[in-house]
Amino acid sequence: MRMIALFKSEVHLLLNKFLLIFLIFVSIILSLFAVFPSSLLNGGNIGSISIALVYDKENEEFSRYLTAIVIDSEIIDHLYVANADEADEMLKTGQVQAIAIFPPDIVEQMINHGKAQVTLKSNDAITGTCLYSVLDSTIQTLNQAQDAMLSFIELAKSNVPDAESLYEAEFAFQKAILTEVLLRSDNFDVIRSADAVKTQEIALVLFMIASIISVFVATMTSSQFSSGALRRLRLHKIGIWQTYVIKLMVSLFFAEALALLCCAAFLYIGWEVSYPRFLAGAALMIVSVQSICLFFTTATGSTSGSSKTALGCLAILLFLLFGGGGFYPITLMKYSIQWINPAFLAHLLSEWTLGATFSGGARSMWFALLPAVCVLLTLWKWRRPE
Amino acid sequence: MKDMALIFLKSLASRIPALALIVALMLVLGQISAIALDETEPALRIAICQESDSDLAEKFVQTLYGVPNMDIVRLENFEDKDDLFRKEYVQGIVLVPQSFEENLKNGKSSVSYYTAPGITDVSAVSELIAGAILDFRIEMQYEDKLSDLGINASEMDIGQEETDPILSFVYDGPLLSETLEVIPPAFGVPSLFMLMAFLQAASSVFGSDMNRVKLRGRKALISSALIGIIVQYAYWAAAIFLYVLGLQVVFGIAVEMPVLLSLLGLAFYANSLGGFVAFIGLRRYSTVLFIPWLLLNMTFGGGLWNAIAIGNATAILPVSAVIRQSWSGASALWLLGIAILLIILFDIPQRLIHYLRCLRHRQTTYNI
């Protein structure tokens, strides 16, 4: 009975702020989708790299192949052709993340099977290493195209009787190669477990539901600590672990309420989402994120004010969001980092919501340990003499 | 004197859990940054399931093996893909089907790339697969067009040259030259570190708003101020010491002097700023500045995202100064000056509003 009464009072406390929570949630979600460009939400892509190319623009054939390959590349967002000084300035000011410098004699070296040095400069280790792999492949293709073209001309010369036929054959071959270059993405299929943009968007929604409610509950807990309300509960024989369980249940209750509102929005937009899975995903997210916030509150927030708790929790959540692929090239994050991050869990859950199989059950289990640590920490704190 | 020592020790002891948490966060986040930014680690990791044993399929797989910065795991049976996703971290699986050669010759889609759960970004791997297939397609076009001219091209060979030697990768970033190997572990940490220090400093340093201490006399006032400062610096010296020790013991990374000095410079900066805010009675700005400061340092300052734009815009962000290790007395003063100016600029409109309200209130009272 005491537990039910406590649950009701906690719900009542948070219910007073529910309108505020809802408004904050809606405004954050709307601003995220409105302010951020689609490329940022498009799967945390590394495909937003801006690059400056430095090469001899007078060599038309080389320029044609190079730009055909690079402009159409999925990884490149903006392409600039500049001289060395301009490119260095662009890199310095952050306008581009990398510069690829092709030496003036590159074509000559390719023709003679010599060696030229293409230099990739980058001030970004993540995109730099990735771009290196792609540029290596691009140069290989350029080399191949150049070799094929030269061999073709050499052989055609000795077999084609007149200049006009030779020109036609050469033109047909060039056209065929350029067509192959431009249609290269048709040569393979990419099979995703779910739509990339929707996955990213639903992951953000799930993470935001969990974050906003968790911050509010953590703030309330902090003020209950400092006002002595939690101590008084102990006098009424309500243990610390019960308090934490109730807090998790209250968060769950409000997370499900927000998730239901989101389901209504999905229905209105016409997204094909599995609603039971979305609700279950919201539950799993709130347990993960709430555990982290409660842990932070217990470890530090109880001794400081509620505003500091809120700010601390927000800081941690922002870190998780950045590190978990919210606005980050998720592909390049290491497995161990993704494993412990609820923001990445949100990705797995959103794919599950969109119909894929869920493989993140074990990942989320460790969050269950955090509330237990919170209880032990609180007990340790309260046993110390004042 | 005994009382002062007791207060000092008590203040330090009460912060042990917070200190432990901050040091743990610094280590974990530092490692996250270090791993994410480690240029010696392969950037991409995929699995290949080769069902076709044709020469072309083997050549295609070998081309992918030759890609720098990419780790490849072999998957024998495609049915085990879910097992692989569970056990090992790969960003996706390239399936080379039985019909690879046939599809390639017919201009159909010849391989499939399956993304791993949670991975939405395929741009880099797509480019690599496309490039590898494109090489074959160019070769095929070469043969086709030559046979149109009545030449048998099957005995010819193109593309003999290896391209690796003509490509070199020069990191030109502030962090990634060879002499600065120890920087990455300290990379993601400073923004959180600095902001926590800032907040902590503002909450514990004696300020003009502590009226109850003033009532106890001048001696108590000075003692409180001194204790506040000593505790604050002792706290952050302990945090830095534990962090450096943790890096050495847990991860085996020795922190070099420039990094240590940068961290100390950052702590000094944050504490001075926090202390200044508290001292002039504007403690509330420590929380107001917290979020924008955190965001700016994380993004433009390069705290988490290594996309640091080296220009005038980042000059007011202390994290970028740490990353570049360009702390000097002049730069610290410059940063402090800018931060104080920001606080004052924050404060002027608020004081103005307050003054106007008071004025209105006085008029209203007068009218009554």
Short mmCIF file of C-alpha atoms in Angstrom, two decimals, chain B residues 22 60 123 143 148 189 194 204:
data_model
loop_
_atom_site.label_atom_id
_atom_site.label_comp_id
_atom_site.label_asym_id
_atom_site.label_seq_id
_atom_site.Cartn_x
_atom_site.Cartn_y
_atom_site.Cartn_z
CA ILE B 22 34.89 12.63 -12.69
CA PHE B 60 37.50 -9.05 -56.50
CA SER B 123 28.93 5.53 -48.15
CA GLU B 143 37.75 -6.45 -74.38
CA ASP B 148 34.27 -5.01 -82.10
CA VAL B 189 38.30 14.76 -22.03
CA MET B 194 36.90 22.08 -17.94
CA SER B 204 32.75 26.43 -3.77
#
